[in-house]
Short mmCIF file of C-alpha atoms in Angstrom, two decimals:
data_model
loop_
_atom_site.label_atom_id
_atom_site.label_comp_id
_atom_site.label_asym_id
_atom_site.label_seq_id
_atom_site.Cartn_x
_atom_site.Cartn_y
_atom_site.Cartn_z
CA UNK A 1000 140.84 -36.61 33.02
CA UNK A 1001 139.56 -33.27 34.36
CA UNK A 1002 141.59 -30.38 35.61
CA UNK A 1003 141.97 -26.68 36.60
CA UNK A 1004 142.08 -23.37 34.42
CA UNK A 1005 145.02 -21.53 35.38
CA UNK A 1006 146.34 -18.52 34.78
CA UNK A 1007 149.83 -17.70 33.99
CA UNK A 1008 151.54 -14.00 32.95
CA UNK A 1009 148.42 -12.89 32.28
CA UNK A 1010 146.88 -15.93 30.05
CA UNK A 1011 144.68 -18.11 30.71
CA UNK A 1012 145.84 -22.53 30.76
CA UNK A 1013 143.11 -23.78 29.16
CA UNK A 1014 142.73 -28.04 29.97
CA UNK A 1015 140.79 -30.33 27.64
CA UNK A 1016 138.60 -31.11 29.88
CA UNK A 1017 138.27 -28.20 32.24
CA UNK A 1018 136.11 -28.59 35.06
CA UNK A 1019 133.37 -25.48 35.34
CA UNK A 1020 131.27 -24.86 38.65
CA UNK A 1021 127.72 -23.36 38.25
CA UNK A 1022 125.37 -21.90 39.93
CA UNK A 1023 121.75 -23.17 38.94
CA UNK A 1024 119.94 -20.26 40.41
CA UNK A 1025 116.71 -19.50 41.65
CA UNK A 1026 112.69 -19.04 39.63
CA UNK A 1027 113.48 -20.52 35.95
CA UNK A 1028 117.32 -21.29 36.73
CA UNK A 1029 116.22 -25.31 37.36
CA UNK A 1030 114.55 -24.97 33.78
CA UNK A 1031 117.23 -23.24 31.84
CA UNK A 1032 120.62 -24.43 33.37
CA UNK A 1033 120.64 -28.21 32.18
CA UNK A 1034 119.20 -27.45 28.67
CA UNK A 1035 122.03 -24.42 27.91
CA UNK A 1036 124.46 -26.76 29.00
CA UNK A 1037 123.05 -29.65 26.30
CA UNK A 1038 123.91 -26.84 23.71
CA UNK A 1039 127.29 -25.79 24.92
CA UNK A 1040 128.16 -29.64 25.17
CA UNK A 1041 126.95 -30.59 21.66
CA UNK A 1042 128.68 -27.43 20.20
CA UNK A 1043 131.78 -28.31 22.04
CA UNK A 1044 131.85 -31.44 20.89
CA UNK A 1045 130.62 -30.65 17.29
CA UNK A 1046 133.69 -28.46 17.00
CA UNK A 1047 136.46 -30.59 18.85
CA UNK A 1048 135.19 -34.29 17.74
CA UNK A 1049 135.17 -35.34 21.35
CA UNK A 1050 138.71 -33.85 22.01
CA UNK A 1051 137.71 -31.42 24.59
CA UNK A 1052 134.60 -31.34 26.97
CA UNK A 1053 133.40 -29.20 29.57
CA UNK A 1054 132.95 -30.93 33.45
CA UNK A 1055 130.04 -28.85 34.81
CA UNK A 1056 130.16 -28.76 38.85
CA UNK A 1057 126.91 -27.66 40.79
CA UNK A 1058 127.92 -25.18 43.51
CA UNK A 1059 124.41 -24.15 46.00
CA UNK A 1060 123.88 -20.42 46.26
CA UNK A 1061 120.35 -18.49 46.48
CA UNK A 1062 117.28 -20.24 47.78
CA UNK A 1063 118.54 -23.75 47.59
CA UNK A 1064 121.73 -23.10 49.07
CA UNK A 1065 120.10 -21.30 52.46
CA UNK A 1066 117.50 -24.61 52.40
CA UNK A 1067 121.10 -26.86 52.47
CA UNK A 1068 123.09 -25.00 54.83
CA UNK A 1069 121.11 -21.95 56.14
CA UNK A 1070 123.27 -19.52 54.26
CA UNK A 1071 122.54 -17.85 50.68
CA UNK A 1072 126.57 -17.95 49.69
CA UNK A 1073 128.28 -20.81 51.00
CA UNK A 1074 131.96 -20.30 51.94
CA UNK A 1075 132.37 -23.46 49.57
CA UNK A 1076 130.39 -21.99 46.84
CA UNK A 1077 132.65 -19.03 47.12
CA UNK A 1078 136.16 -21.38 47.35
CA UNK A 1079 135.07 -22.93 44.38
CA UNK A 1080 134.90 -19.74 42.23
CA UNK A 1081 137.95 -18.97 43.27
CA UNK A 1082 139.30 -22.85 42.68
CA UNK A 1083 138.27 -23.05 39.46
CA UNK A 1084 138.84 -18.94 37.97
CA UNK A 1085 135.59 -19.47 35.52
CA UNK A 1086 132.29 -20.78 35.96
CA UNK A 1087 128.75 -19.51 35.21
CA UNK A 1088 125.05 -19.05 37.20
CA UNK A 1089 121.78 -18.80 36.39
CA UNK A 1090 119.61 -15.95 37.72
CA UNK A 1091 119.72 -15.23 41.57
CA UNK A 1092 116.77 -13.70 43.88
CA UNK A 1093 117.85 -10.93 46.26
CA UNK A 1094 117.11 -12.34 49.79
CA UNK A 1095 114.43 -9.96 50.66
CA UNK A 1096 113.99 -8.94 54.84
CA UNK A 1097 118.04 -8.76 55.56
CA UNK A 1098 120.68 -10.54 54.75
CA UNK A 1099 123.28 -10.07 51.40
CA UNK A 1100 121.94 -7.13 50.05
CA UNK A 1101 122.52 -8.94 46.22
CA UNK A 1102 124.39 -11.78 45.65
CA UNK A 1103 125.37 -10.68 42.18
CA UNK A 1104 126.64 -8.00 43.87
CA UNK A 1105 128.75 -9.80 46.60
CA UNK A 1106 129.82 -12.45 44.07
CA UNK A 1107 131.40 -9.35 41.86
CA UNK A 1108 132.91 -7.61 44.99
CA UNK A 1109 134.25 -10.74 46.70
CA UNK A 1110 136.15 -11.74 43.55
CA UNK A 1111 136.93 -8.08 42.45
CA UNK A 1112 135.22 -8.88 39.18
CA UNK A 1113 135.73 -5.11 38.12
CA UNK A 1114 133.83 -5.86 34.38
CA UNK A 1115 130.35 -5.97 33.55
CA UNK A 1116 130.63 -7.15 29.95
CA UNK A 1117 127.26 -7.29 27.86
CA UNK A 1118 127.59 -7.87 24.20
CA UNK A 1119 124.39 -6.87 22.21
CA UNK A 1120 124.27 -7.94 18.94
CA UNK A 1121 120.89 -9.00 16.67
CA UNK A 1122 119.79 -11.99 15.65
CA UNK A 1123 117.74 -12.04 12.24
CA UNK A 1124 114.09 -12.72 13.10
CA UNK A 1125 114.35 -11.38 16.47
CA UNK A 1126 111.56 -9.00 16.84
CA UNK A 1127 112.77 -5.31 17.93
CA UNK A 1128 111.17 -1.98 18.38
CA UNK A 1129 113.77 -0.46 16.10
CA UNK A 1130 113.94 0.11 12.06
CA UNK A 1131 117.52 -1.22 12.04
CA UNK A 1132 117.99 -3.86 14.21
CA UNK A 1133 120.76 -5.67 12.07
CA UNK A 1134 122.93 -2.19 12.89
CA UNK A 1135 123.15 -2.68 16.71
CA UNK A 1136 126.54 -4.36 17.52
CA UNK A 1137 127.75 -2.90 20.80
CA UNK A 1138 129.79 -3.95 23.49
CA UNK A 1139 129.34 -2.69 27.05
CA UNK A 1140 131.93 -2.63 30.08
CA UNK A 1141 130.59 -1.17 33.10
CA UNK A 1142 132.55 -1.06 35.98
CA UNK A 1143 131.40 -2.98 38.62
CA UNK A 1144 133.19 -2.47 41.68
CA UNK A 1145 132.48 1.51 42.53
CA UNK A 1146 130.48 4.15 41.78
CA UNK A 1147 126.98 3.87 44.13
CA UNK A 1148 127.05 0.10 43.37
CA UNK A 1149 129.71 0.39 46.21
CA UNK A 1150 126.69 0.75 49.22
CA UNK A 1151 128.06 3.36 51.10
CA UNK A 1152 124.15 4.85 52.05
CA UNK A 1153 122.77 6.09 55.28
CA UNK A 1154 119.60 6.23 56.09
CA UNK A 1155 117.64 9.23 57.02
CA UNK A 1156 117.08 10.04 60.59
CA UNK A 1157 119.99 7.38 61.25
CA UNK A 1158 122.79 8.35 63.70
CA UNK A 1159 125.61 7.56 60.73
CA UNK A 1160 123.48 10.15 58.79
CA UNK A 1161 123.36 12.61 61.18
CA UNK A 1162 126.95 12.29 61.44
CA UNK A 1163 127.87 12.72 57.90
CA UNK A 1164 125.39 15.45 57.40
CA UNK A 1165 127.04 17.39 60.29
CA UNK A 1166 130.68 16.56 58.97
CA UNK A 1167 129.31 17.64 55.71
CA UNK A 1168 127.54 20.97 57.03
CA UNK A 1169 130.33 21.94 59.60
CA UNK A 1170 133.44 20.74 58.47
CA UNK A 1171 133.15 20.87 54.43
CA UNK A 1172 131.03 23.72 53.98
CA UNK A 1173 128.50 22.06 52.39
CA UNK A 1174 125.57 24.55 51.50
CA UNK A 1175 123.36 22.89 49.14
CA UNK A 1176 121.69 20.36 51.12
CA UNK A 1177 117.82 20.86 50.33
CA UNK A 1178 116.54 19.60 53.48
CA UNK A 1179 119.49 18.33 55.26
CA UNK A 1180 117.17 16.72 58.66
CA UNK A 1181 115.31 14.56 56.32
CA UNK A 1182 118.00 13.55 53.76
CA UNK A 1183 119.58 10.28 53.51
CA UNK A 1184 123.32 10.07 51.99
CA UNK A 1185 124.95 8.05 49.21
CA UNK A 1186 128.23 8.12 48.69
CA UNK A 1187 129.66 7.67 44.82
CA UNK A 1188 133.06 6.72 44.58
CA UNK A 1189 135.32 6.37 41.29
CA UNK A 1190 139.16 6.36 41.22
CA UNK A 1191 141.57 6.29 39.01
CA UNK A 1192 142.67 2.83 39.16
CA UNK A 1193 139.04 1.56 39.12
CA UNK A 1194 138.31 3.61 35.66
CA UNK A 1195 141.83 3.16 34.54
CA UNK A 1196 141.39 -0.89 34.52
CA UNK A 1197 137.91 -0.75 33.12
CA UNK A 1198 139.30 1.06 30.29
CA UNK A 1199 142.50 -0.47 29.54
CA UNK A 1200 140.34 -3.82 28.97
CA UNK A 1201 137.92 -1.91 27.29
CA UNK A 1202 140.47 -0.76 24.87
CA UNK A 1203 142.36 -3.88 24.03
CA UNK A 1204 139.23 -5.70 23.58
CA UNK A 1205 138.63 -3.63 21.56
CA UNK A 1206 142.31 -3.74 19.76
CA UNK A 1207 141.66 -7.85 19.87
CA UNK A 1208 138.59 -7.93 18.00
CA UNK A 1209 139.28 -4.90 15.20
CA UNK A 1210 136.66 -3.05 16.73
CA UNK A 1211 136.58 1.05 15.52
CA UNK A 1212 135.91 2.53 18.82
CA UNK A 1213 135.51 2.76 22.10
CA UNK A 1214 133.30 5.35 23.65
CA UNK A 1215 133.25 6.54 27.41
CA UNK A 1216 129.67 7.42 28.57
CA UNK A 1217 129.46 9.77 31.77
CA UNK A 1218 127.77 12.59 32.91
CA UNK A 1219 130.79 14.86 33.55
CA UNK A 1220 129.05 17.67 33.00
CA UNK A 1221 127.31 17.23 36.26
CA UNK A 1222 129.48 15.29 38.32
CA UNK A 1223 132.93 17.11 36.95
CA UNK A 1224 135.49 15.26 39.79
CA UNK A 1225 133.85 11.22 39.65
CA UNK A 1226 132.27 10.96 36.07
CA UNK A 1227 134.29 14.31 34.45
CA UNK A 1228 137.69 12.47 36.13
CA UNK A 1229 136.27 9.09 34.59
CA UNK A 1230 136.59 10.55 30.88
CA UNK A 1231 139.78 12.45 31.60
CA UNK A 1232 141.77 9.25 33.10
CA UNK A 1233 140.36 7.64 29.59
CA UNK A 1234 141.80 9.76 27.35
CA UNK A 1235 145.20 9.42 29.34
CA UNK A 1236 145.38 6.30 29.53
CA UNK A 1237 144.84 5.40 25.68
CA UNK A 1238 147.29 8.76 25.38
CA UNK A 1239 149.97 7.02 27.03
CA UNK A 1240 149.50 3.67 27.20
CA UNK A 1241 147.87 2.70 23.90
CA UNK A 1242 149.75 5.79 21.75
CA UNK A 1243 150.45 3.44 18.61
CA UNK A 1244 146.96 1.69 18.41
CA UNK A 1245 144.52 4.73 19.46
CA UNK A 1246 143.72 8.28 18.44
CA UNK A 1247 141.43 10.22 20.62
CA UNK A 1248 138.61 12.84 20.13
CA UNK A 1249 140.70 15.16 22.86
CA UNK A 1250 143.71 14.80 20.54
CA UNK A 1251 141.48 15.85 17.57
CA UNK A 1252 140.11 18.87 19.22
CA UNK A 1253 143.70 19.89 19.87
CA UNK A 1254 145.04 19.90 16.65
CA UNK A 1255 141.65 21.61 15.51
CA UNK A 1256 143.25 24.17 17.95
CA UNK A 1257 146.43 24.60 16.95
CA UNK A 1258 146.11 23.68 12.86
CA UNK A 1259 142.83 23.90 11.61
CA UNK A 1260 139.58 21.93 11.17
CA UNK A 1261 140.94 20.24 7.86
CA UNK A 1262 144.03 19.15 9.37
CA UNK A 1263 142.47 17.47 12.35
CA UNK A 1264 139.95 15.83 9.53
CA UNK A 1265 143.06 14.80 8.11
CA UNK A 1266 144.60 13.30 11.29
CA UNK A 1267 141.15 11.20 11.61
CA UNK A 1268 140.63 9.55 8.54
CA UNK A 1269 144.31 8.57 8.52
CA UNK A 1270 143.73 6.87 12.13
CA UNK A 1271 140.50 5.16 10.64
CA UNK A 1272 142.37 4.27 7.66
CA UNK A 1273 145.35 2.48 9.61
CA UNK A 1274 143.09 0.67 12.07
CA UNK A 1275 143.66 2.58 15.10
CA UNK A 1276 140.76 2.45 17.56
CA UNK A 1277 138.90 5.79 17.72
CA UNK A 1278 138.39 6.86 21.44
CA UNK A 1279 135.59 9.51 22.25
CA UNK A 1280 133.23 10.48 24.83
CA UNK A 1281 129.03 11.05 24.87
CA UNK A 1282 127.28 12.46 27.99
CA UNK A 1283 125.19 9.80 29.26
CA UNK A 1284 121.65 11.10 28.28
CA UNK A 1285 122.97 12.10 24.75
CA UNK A 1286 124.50 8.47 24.45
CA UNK A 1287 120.80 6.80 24.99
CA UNK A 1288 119.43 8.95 22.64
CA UNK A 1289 122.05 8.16 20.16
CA UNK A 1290 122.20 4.49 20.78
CA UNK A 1291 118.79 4.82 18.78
CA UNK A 1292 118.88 7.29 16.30
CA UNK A 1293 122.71 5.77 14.98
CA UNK A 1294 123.75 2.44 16.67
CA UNK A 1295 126.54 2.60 13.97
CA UNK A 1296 128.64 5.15 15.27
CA UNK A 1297 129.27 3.16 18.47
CA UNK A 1298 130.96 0.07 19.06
CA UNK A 1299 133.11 -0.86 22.63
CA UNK A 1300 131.26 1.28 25.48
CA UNK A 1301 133.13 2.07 28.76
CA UNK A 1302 131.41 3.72 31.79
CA UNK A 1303 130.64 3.35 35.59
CA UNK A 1304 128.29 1.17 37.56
CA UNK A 1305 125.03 3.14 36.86
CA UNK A 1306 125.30 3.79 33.79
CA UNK A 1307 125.94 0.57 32.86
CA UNK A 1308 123.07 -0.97 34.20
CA UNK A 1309 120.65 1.37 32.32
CA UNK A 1310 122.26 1.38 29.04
CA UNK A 1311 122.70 -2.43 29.28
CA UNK A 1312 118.76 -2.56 29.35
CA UNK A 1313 118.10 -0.16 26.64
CA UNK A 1314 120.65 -1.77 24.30
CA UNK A 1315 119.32 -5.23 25.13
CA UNK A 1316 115.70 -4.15 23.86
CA UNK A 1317 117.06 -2.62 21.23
CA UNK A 1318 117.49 -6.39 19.97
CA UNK A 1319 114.66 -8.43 21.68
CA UNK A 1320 115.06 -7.75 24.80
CA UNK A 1321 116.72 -8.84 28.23
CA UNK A 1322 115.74 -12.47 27.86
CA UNK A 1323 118.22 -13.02 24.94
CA UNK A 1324 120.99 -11.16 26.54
CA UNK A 1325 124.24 -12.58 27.68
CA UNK A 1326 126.61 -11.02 30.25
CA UNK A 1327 129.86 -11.94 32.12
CA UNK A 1328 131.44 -10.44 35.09
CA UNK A 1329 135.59 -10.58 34.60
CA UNK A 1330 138.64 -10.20 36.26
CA UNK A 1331 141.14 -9.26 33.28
CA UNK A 1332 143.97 -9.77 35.95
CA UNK A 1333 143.39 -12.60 38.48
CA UNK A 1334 141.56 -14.97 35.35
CA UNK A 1335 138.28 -14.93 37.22
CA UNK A 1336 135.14 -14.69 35.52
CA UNK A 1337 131.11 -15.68 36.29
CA UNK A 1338 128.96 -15.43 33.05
CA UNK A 1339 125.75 -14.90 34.13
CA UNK A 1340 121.97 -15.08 32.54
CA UNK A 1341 120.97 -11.28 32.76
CA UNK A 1342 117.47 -11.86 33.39
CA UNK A 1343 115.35 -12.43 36.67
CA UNK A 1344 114.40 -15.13 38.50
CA UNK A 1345 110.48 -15.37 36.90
CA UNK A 1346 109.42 -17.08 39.37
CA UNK A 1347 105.53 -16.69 38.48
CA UNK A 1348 106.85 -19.36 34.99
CA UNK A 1349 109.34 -21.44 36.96
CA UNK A 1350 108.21 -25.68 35.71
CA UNK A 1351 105.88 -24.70 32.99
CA UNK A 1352 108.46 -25.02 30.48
CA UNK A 1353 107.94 -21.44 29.22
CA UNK A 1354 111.43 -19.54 29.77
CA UNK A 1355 113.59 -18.46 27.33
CA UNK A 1356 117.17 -20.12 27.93
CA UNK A 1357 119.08 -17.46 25.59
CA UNK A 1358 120.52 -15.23 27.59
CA UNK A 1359 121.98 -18.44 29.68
CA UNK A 1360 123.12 -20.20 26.46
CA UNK A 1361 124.59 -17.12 25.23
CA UNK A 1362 126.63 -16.53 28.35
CA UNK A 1363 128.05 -19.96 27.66
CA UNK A 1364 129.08 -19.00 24.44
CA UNK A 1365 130.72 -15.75 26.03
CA UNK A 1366 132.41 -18.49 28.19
CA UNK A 1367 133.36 -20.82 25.15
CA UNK A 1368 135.35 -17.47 23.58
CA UNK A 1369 136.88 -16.74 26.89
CA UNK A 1370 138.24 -20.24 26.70
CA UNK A 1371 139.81 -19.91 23.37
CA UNK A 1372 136.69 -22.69 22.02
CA UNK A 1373 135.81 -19.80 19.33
CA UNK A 1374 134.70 -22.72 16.77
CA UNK A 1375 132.54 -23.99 19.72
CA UNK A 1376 131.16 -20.68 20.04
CA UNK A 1377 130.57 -20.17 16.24
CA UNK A 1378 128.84 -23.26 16.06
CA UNK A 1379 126.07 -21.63 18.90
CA UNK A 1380 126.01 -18.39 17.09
CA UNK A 1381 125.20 -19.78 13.69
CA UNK A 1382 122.34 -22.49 15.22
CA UNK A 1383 120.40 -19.87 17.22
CA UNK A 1384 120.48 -17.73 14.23
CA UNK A 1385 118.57 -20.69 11.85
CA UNK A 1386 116.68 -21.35 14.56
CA UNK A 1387 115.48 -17.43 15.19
CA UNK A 1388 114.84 -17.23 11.57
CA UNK A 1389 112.75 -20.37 11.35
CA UNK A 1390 110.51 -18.73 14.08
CA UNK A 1391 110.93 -21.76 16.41
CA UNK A 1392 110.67 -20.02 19.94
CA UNK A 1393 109.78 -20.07 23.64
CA UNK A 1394 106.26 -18.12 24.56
CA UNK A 1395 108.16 -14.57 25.20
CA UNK A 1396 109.09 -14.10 21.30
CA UNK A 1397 106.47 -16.41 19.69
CA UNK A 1398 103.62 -13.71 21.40
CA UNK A 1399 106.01 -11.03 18.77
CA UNK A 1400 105.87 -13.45 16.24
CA UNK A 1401 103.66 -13.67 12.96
CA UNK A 1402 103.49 -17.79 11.77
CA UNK A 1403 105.95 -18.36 14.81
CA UNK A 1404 105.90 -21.82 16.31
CA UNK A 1405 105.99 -22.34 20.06
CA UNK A 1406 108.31 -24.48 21.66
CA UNK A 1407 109.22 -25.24 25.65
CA UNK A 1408 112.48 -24.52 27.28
CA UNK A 1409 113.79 -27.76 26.58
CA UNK A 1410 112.35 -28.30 23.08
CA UNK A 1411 114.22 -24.82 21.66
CA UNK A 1412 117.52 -25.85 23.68
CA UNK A 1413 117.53 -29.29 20.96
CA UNK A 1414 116.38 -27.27 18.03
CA UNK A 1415 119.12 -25.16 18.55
CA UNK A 1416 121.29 -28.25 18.79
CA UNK A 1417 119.71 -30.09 15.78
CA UNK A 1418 120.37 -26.77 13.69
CA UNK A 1419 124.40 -27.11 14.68
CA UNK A 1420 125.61 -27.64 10.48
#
């Protein structure tokens, strides 16, 4: 019998046999959709003994939805989302000439999935550009509703341009635009709810999981009233709202103030020592710099829209790359949640049996923990890590790889299932 997640106060109903819609996708999302879901299935039922068992539901969107019906996101692909609270796509082409201007995008925004969340953790074998690989164990929520992800632009020379570069110029006061007849506009913004929910699930993930800390990356410095407000509602919010389970850098600094450098050392260690999550804040550009030179002093990251989607890059090479890196897009309120491969659509490899179905497989095992299946997920974790070791791969690692051995799409997807102990 299949049936419906639901949500109820706040937690998700999880059914034995839950029925998930996906998205195939577009490029290499025919090749690596039906062998990620072999190795979710086996895992699932590895772990459960047949007891539970995911019902995968095809929903069109991207190139072979506008070939159906003309459109790139069916209304009915869109229902079904919403049906259904969880499901998971493969990689999806921006329709290029008009149009959605991304359907990730429009998928997040119509669904107010408000975080981006991109675990990056190493797997032993993996080649990386770094000494210390094995100390990289981050976890990134980027808000992904605001900031200039919103697509509030105008285009140079444009009347809506003109208009907001006159209401700028004459009614604001606005003195420092460089060359104000030739500029186009962007508009950036970030509120206080927006950052204050990113956060809050920021910080009792990272309560959940034991986790040390939670940093907020922004460039406040710069941008004192978006990115500067960003770090200030932070430190609020785990102020007031997490007061038992938190101690915060700005608290530190003010008892530095008022009692000395020792006694604020003091304060620390004791919070570290008790389990409370650490909360601080790095300037963007400092933060990539230090993602590199000590990966150990971070753990949960919170920040806006852009920087999200660079540091989610850098981290991800950090440990092999994009191509082995999973990512979800949540709703910590309403249940819903799309985990998503993070890669393109490569369509120059699409049927040769050359992609790397990681990042897909590993967004099902994001879904697996979001489902409460944690043994399922286990079980996926533990296989690709034999597997990675035994240098079994697809063509992007095995070119990185001394005495690797080179295996198709399909072939790693059952190696990973035949190394399931």
């Amino acid at each position: 019998m299949t049936e419906k997640i639901k949500i109820k106060d706040g937690k998700l109903i999880v059914p034995e046999n839950p029925v998930i819609p996906f998205i195939e996708g577009d490029g290499i999302g025919k090749d690596i959709t039906l062998p990620s879901q072999k190795v979710i299935d086996a895992a699932v039922k590895k772990a459960y003994n047949g007891s539970k068992k995911i019902q995968w539901k095809e929903f069109p969107a991207g190139e072979k939805a506008f070939k159906q019906t003309g459109n790139y996101l069916p209304d009915e692909t869109l229902a079904a989302f919403k049906e259904y609270l969880v499901g998971i796509k493969g990689p999806l082409q921006t329709p290029v000439g008009g149009g959605i201007r991304s359907l990730n995008v429009a998928l997040r925004q119509a669904l107010d999935l408000f975080v981006c969340l991109r675990p990056v953790r190493w797997f032993k074998g993996v080649p990386s550009p770094i000494r210390y690989p094995s100390l990289v164990d981050m976890h990134i929520f980027r808000e992904n509703t605001e900031d200039i992800y919103a697509g509030i632009e105008y285009m140079a020379g444009g009347v809506d341009a003109g208009k907001l570069r006159d209401f700028l110029i004459k009614e604001m006061g606005v003195d420092k635009i460089r060359f104000p007849e030739s500029s186009s506009f962007g508009i950036k913004p970030v509120s206080k709810e927006g950052s204050e929910r990113l956060i809050r699930a920021a910080v009792n993930y990272a309560i959940k999981r034991k986790l040390p800390s939670v940093t907020l990356v922004h460039k406040g410095n710069i941008m004192k009233f978006t990115e500067g407000a960003f770090k200030n509602w932070g430190y609020e919010l785990a102020e007031q709202e997490f007061a038992e389970q938190t101690f915060t850098w700005r608290q530190y600094e003010d008892l530095k103030k008022s009692e000395g450098k020792e006694a604020a050392d003091v304060a620390l260690n004791e919070a570290k020592k008790t389990g409370k999550v650490i909360i601080k804040d790095v300037i963007t550009d400092a933060f990539l710099q230090e993602s590199l030179l000590k990966p150990f002093d971070h753990s949960v990251i919170a920040t806006m829209n852009l920087n999200g989607d660079y540091i989610s890059d850098q981290l991800a090479a950090m440990v092999g790359g994009i191509g082995i890196s999973p990512g979800a897009n949540i709703n910590f309120r309403s249940g819903y949640a799309i985990f998503e491969a993070t890669h393109g659509t490569a369509p120059d490899i699409a049927g040769t049996g050359k992609a790397n179905p990681s990042s897909l497989i590993l967004s099902g095992v994001m879904l697996l923990e979001y489902l409460g299946w944690d043994m399922a997920a286990e079980h996926v974790y533990d296989a690709m890590e034999h597997t990675f070791a035994k240098r079994r791969v697809t063509s992007d690692l095995y070119a990185q790889m001394e005495g690797a051995t080179l295996l198709s799409t399909s072939e790693f997807a059952d190696e990973i299932i035949n190394n399931m102990h």
